[in-house]
Every structure is written in C-alpha cells, then in structure tokens.
mmCIF file of C-alpha atoms in Angstrom:
data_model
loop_
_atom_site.group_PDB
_atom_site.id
_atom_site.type_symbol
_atom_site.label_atom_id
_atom_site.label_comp_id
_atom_site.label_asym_id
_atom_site.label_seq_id
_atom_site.Cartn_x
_atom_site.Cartn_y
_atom_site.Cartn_z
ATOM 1 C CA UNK N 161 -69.890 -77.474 86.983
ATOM 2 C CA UNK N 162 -66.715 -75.377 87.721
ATOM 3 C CA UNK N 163 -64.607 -74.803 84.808
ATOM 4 C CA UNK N 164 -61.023 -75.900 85.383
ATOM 5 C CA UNK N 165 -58.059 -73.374 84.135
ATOM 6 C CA UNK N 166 -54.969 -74.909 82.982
ATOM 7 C CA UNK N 167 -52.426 -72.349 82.705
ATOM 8 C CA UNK N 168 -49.660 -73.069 79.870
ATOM 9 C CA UNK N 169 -45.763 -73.704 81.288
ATOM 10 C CA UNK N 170 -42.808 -71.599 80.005
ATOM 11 C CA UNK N 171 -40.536 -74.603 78.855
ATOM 12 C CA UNK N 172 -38.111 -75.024 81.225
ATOM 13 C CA UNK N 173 -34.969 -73.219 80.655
ATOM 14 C CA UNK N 174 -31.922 -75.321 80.075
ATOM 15 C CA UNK N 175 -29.473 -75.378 82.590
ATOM 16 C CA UNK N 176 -25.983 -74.701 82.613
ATOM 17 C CA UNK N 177 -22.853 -77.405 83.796
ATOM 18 C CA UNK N 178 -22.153 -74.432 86.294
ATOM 19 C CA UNK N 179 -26.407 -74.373 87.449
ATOM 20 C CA UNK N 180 -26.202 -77.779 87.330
ATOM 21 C CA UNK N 181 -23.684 -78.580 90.476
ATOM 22 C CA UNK N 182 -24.852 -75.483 92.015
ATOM 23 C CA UNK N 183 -27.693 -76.763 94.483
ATOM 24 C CA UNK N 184 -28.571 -73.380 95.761
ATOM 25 C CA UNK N 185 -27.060 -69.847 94.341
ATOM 26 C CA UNK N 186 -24.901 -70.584 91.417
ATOM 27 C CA UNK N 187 -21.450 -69.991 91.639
ATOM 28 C CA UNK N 188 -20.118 -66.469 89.792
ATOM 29 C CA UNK N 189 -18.848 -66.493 86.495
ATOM 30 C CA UNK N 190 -15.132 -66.534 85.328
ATOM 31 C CA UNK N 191 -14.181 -63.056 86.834
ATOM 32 C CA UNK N 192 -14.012 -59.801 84.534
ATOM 33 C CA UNK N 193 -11.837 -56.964 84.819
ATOM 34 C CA UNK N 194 -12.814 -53.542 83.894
ATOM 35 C CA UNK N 195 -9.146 -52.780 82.295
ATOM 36 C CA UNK N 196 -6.279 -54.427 81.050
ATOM 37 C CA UNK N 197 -3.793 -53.520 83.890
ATOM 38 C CA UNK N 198 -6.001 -55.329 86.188
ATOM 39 C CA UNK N 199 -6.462 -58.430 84.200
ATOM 40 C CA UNK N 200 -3.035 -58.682 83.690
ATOM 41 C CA UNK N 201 -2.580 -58.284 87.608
ATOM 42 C CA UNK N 202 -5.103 -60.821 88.290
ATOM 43 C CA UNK N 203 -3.896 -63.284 85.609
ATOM 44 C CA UNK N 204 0.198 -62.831 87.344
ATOM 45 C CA UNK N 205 -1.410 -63.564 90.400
ATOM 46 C CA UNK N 206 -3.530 -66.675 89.502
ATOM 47 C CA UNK N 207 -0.207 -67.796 88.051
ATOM 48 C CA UNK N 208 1.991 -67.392 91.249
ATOM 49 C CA UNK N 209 -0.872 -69.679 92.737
ATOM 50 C CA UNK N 210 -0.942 -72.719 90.778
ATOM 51 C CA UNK N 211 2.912 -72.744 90.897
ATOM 52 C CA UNK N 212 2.440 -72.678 94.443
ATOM 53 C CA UNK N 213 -0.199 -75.914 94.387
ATOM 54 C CA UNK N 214 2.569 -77.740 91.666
ATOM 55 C CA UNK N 215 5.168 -77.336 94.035
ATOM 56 C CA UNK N 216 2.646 -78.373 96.984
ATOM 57 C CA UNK N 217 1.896 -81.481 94.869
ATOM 58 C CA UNK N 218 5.720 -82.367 94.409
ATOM 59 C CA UNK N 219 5.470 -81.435 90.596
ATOM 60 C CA UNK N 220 8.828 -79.633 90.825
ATOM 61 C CA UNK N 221 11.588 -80.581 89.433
ATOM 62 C CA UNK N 222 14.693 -79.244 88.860
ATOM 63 C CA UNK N 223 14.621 -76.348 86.014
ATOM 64 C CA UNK N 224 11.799 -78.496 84.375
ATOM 65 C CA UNK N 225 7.572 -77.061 84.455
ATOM 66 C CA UNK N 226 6.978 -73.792 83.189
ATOM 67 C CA UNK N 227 2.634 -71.967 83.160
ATOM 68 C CA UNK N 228 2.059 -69.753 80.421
ATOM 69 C CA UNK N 229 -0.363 -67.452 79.990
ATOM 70 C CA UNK N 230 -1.247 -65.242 77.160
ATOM 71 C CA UNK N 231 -1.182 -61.179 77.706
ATOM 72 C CA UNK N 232 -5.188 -59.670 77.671
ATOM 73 C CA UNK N 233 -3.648 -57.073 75.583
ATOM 74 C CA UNK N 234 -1.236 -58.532 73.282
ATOM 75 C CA UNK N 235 -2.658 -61.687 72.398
ATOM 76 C CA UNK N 236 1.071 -62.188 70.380
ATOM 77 C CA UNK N 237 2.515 -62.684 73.809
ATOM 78 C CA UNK N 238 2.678 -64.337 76.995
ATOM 79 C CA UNK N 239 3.915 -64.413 80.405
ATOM 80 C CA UNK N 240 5.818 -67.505 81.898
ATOM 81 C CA UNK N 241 8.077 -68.329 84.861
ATOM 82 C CA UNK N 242 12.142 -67.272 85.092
ATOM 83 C CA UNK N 243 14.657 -70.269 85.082
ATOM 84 C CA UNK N 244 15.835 -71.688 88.183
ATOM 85 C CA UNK N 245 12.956 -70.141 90.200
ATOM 86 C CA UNK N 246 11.095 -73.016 92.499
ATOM 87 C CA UNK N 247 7.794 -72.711 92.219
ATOM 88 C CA UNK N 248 6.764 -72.959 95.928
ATOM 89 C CA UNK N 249 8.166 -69.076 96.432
ATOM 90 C CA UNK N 250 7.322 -67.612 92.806
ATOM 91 C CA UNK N 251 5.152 -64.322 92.733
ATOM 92 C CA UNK N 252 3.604 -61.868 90.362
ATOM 93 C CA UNK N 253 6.200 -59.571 89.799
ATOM 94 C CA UNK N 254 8.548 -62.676 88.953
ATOM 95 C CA UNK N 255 7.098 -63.764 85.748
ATOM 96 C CA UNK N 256 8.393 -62.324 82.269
ATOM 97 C CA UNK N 257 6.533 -61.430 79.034
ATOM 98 C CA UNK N 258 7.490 -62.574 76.106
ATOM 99 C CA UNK N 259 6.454 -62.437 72.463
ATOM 100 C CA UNK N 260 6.590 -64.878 69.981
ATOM 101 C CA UNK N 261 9.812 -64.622 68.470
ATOM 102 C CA UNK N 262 11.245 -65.103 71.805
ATOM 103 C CA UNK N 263 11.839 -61.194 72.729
ATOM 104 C CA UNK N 264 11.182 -60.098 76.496
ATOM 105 C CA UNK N 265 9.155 -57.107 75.934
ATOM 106 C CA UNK N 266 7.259 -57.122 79.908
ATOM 107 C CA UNK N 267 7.734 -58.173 83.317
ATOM 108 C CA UNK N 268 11.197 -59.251 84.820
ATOM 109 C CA UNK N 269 13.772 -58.649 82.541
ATOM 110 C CA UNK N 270 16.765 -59.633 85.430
ATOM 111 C CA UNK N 271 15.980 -63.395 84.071
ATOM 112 C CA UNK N 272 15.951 -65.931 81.525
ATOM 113 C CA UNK N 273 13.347 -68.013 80.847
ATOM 114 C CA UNK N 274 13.588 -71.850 79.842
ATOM 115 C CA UNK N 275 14.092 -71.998 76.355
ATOM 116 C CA UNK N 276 12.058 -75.474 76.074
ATOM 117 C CA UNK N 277 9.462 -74.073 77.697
ATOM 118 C CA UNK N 278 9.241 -71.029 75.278
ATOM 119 C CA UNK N 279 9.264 -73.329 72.279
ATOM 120 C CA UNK N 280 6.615 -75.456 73.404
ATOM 121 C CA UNK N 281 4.773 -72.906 75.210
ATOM 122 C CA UNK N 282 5.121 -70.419 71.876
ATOM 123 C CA UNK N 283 4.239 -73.258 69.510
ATOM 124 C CA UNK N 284 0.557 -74.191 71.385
ATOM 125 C CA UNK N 285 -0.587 -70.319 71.881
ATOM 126 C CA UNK N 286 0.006 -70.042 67.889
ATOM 127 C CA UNK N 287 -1.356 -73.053 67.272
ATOM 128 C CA UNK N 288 -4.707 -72.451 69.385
ATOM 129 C CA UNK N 289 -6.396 -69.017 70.185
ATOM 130 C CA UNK N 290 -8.678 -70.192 71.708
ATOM 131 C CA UNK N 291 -6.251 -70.914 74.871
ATOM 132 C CA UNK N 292 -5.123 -68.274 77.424
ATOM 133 C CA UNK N 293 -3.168 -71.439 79.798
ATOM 134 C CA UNK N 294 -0.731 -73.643 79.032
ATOM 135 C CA UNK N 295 0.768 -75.629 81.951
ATOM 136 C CA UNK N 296 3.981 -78.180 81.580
ATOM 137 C CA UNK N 297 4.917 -80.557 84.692
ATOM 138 C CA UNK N 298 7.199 -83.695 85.082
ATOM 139 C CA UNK N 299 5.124 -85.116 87.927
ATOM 140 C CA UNK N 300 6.172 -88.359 89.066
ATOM 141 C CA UNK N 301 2.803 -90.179 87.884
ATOM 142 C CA UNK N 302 3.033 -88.241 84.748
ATOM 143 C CA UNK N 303 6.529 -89.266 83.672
ATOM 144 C CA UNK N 304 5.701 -92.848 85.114
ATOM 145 C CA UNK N 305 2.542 -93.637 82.612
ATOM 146 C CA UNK N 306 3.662 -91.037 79.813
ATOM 147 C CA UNK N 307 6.716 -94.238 79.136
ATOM 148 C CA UNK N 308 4.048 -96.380 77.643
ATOM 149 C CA UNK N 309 2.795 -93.701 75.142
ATOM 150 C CA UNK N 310 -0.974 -94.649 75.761
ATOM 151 C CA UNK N 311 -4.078 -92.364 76.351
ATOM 152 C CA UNK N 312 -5.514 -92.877 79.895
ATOM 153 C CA UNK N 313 -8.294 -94.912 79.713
ATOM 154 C CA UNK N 314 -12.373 -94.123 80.858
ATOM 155 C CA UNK N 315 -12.185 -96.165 84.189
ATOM 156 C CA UNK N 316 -12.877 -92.518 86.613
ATOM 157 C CA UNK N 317 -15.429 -90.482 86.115
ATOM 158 C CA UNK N 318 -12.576 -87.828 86.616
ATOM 159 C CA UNK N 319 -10.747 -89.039 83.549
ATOM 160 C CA UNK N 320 -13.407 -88.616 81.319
ATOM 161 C CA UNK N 321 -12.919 -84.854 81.928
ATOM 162 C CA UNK N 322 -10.365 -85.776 78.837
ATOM 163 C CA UNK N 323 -13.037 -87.675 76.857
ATOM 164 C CA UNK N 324 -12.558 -88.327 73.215
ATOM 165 C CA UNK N 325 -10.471 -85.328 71.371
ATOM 166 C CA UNK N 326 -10.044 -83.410 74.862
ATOM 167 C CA UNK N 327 -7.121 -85.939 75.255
ATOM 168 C CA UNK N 328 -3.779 -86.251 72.835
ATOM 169 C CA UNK N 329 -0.835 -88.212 73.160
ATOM 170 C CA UNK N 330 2.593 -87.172 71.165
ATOM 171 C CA UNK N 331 4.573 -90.333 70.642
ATOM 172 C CA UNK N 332 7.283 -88.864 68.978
ATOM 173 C CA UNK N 333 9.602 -87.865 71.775
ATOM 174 C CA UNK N 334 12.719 -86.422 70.273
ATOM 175 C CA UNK N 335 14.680 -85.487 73.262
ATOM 176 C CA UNK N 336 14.638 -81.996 75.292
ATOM 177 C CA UNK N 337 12.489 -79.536 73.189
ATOM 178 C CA UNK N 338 15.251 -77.019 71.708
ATOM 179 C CA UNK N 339 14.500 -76.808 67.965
ATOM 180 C CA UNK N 340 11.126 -75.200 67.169
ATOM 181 C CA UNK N 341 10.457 -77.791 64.875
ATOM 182 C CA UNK N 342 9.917 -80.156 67.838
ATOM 183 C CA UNK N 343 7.933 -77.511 69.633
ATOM 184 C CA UNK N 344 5.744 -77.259 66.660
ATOM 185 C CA UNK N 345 4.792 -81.006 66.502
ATOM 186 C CA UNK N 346 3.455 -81.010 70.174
ATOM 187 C CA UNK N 347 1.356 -78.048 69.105
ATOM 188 C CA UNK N 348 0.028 -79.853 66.527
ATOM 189 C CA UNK N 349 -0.012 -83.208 68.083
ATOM 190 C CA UNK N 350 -2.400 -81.647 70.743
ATOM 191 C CA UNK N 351 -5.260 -80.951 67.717
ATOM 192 C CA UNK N 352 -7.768 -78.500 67.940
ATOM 193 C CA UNK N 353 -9.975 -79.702 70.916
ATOM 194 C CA UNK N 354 -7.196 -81.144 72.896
ATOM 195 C CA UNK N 355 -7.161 -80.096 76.914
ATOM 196 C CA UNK N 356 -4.368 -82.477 77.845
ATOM 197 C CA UNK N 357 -1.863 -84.110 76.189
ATOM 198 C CA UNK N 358 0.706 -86.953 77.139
ATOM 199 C CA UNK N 359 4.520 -86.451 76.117
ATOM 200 C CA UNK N 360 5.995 -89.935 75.764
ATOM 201 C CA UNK N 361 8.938 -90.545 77.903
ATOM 202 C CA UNK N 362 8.435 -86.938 79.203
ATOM 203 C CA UNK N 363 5.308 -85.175 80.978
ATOM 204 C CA UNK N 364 2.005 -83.443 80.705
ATOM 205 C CA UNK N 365 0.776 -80.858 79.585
ATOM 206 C CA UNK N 366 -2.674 -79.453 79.753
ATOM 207 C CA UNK N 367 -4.543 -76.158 78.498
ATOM 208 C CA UNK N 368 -7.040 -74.026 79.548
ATOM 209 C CA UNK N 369 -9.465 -70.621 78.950
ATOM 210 C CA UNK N 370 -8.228 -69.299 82.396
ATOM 211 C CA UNK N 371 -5.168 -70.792 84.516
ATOM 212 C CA UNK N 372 -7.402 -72.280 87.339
ATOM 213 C CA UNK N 373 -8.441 -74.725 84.743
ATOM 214 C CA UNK N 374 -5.340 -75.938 83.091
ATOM 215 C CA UNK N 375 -4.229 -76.094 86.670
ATOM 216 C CA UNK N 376 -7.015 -77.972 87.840
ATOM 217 C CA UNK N 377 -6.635 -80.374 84.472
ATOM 218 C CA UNK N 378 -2.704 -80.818 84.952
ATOM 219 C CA UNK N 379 -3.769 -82.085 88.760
ATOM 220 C CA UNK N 380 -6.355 -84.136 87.290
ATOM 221 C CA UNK N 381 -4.286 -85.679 84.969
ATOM 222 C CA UNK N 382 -1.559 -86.628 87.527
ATOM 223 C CA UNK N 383 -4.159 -88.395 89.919
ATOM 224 C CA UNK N 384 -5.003 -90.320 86.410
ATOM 225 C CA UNK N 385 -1.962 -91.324 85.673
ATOM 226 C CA UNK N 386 -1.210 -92.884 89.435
ATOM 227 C CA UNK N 387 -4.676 -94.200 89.793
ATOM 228 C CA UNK N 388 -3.972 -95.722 86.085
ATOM 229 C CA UNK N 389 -0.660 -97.106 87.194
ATOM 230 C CA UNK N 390 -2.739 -98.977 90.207
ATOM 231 C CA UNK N 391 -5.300 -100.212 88.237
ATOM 232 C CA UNK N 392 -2.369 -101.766 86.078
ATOM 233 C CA UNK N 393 -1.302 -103.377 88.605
ATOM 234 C CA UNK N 394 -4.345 -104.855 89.848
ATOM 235 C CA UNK N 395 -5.249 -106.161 86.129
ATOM 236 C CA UNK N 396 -2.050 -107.745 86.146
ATOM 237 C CA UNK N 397 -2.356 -109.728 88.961
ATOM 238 C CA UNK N 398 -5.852 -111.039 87.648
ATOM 239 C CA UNK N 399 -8.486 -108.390 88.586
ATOM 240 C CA UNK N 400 -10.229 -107.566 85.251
ATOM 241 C CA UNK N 401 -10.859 -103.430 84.465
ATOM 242 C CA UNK N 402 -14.177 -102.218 84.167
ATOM 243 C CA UNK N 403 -14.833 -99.275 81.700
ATOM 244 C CA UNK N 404 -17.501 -96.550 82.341
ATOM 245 C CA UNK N 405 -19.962 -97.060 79.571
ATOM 246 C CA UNK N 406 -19.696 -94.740 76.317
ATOM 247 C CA UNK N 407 -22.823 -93.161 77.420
ATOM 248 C CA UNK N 408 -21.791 -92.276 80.584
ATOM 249 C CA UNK N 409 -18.634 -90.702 79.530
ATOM 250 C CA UNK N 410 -20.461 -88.504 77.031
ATOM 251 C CA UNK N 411 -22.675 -87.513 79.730
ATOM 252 C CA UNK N 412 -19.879 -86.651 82.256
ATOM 253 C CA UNK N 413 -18.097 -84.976 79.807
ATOM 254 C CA UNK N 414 -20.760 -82.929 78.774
ATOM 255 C CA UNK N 415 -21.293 -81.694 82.232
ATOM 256 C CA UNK N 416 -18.420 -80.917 83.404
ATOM 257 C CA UNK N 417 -15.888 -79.986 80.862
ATOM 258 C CA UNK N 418 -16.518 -76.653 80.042
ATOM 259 C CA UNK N 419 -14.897 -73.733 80.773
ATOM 260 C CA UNK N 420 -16.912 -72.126 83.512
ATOM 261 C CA UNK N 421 -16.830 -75.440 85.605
ATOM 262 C CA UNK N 422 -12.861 -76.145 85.088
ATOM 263 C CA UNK N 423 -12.252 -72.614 86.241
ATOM 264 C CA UNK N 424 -14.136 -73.530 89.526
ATOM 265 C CA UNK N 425 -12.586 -76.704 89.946
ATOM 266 C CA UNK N 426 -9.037 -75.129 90.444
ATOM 267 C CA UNK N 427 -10.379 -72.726 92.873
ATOM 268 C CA UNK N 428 -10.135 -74.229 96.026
ATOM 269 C CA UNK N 429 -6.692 -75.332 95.540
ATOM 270 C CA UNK N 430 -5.905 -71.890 94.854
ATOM 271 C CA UNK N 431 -7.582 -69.952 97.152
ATOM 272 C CA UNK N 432 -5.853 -72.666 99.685
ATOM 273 C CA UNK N 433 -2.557 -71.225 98.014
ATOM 274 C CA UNK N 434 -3.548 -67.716 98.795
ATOM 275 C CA UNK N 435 -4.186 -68.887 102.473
ATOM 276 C CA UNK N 436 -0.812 -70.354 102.639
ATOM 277 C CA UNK N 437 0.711 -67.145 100.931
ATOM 278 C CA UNK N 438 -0.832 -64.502 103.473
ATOM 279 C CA UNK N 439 -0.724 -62.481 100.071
ATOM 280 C CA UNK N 440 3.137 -62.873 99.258
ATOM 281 C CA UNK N 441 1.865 -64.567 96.050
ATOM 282 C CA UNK N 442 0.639 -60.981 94.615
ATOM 283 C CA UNK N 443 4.089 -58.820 95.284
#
C-alpha cells in the first residue's frame, strides 16, 4: 500500500485592506521621498490638486475653505492656502508656511492667510500628531445637514468610512472662528480618533495621514450629507430607513478605513486634476 504524504501549510498570511481590493498586483504604498525638499514639493503639489477637485465639486466659496498640511521637516508648522485665492487656479508655489504662533516663516510671503483657518487649522495639528491633513469646506450639502447638529447616520456603506469615533460633531457653534479659544474646542471636539467632524451651522472638516485622504474623506462626507438630506426626505414622506447592521459597519470599516486605502481613494480624483492642469498645478 502506497504511503500518502501530507505536507504541512504555512498559515495563510493575513491580508492587508490595500491586498484586499487589489485583485491582481497590489497597488504601491503611500509614496516616499528620499529628502525633505522633495516631500515638501510633492506634499505643495498634492495640495494644489485637491483644491482643484473642491473647486471642481463647487466647494468654493467666497474667502471660506482652507487645506493644511503639516511641514515633513518642521512638524511645528504647516502650509495652507493665501486669502482670496480660488481654488480652481491655486498652485504649489502659492501656498504659505506657517508656524504655530501664527508667523510666516516659508512659502509666499506676498499674502495673508485666513485667520479662521489658521486658528482652526493650528488648533487640530497641536491637538493630533498623528495628522499631516486637515481640510475645511462650506459645501452646499455640508452646510445644509451640519444645521441639524447630528452625526450622519450608517445607511451607505460609504458612510461607515466614519464609523463610531472616526466621526465628531461640534455643536457649539460660536460664530466665525477668530478667538483661539474657539479654535481650540473644535480641536478637541474632534477627539483622538476623529477623521471627520461636523461644524453645526457651519461645514466640514475632515483629517488625514496624507492629503489624498482627507480629500477623499471631505468628498465623502459631502455625498453623505446630500444622500442624508434625500433619505430625509423620503422618511418623511413615509418610506422607513434601513440601517446597515452593526456588524457590517465594523466590517466595512475595518477594511477600508485605513490609511493606505484612503490615500488611494483620493487618487483618481487627483490624478484627474493633474490631467486637467497639464502640470500648471506644480509651478
């Protein structure tokens, strides 16, 4: 009688969010640069870009909306938009750098920046190291849902991108944000694990390791808010809601929410930027 060999199996390895929607080669990692001049080049760049899919998306809005991002250098300072600049025709050589007392130390010095966006942008890089991204629109949808002061709610499997502590609301809306006291609160009010965050009577704003995710989050959310806004509707005239289960949440969350698969979200709508821009977006 033959003698049958089993061979023992290497447990399977687990896979990454990233692996996971990959069917095929994996997508690359979040990009790394081999000095800081580069980075910072890269990061100004990125930047120009997602003002460029805001102001695609009709998030502009007067002087209001402002990206930060924190230098790779000096992690005590960051680089934002100048005031009065639309975003549809901002590039990298526009932005300023400035630290957290408010000084411009980098970058265009020929203009201001928004002082309400410095005091809220200031008061959520102190607040959290572990972001690089902070983004600040008054999209329409945004300022539509952020009037009732309520979280949006696990009916999309998009939404629950913001599961659990991922989302914040701040409720205590105290007018245009030029005190840093009120800049402080929404720091706090976002919490330690918080990737977007509704200002009552106001906005969004969302975070992120790299800009093409806060980007891709501050898009998200807006698409939330109006599909939120329908769904309100609908309910009122009768048609009941239906909830994606806890489970379910937990499970899209899990596998989709990290930092390597945000990142890739916002691509496309950048790299569709950087069509659009026939590189004007890097001068």
């Amino acid at each position: 009688m033959a003698t049958r060999i089993v061979k023992e199996t290497e447990p399977a390895t687990k896979k990454t969010p990233l692996q996971l929607i990959s069917q095929g080669p994996c997508l690359p990692g979040i990009p790394k640069h081999p000095s800081f001049s580069l980075h910072r080049q890269w990061l100004l760049e990125q930047m120009a870009l997602a003002f460029r899919v805001f102001a695609r998306k009709g998030y502009a809005q007067g002087m209001a909306g402002h990206i930060s991002v924190r230098d790779p250098e000096n992690p005590h300072a960051f680089w934002t938009n100048p005031l009065a600049v639309h975003f549809g025709v901002l590039k990298a050589s526009d932005m300023i750098m400035v630290n957290h007392e408010g000084l411009h130390i980098g970058g265009n010095k020929s203009r201001a920046v928004n002082s309400a966006g410095f005091l809220i942008h200031s008061a959520v890089h102190i607040a959290r190291p572990d972001v690089d991204a902070v983004c600040h629109t008054h999209s329409p949808n945004g300022m539509a849902w952020s009037i009732f002061g309520r979280p949006l709610e696990m009916l999309m499997q998009d939404v629950a991108y913001l599961y659990g502590d991922a989302q914040a609301v701040y409720q205590d809306f105290g007018g245009v944000v030029l005190t840093e006291e009120e800049g402080n609160r929404i720091g706090d009010a976002l919490g330690p694990k918080g990737k977007g965050m509704i200002l009552q009577n106001h906005g969004l704003l969302t975070v992120g390791s790299t800009v093409s995710e806060a980007c891709f989050l501050m898009t998200l959310m807006e698409r939330a808010c109006q599909c939120q806004l329908l769904a309100e509707a609908a309910a009122a005239n009768g048609l009941p809601k239906v909830y994606i289960s806890e489970e379910s949440v937990k499970y899209t969350f899990q596998h989709s929410s990290d930092v390597e698969t945000l990142y890739w979200e916002g691509q496309p709508d950048l790299l569709y930027e950087e069509y659009l821009s026939n590189g004007e977006h890097k001068k």
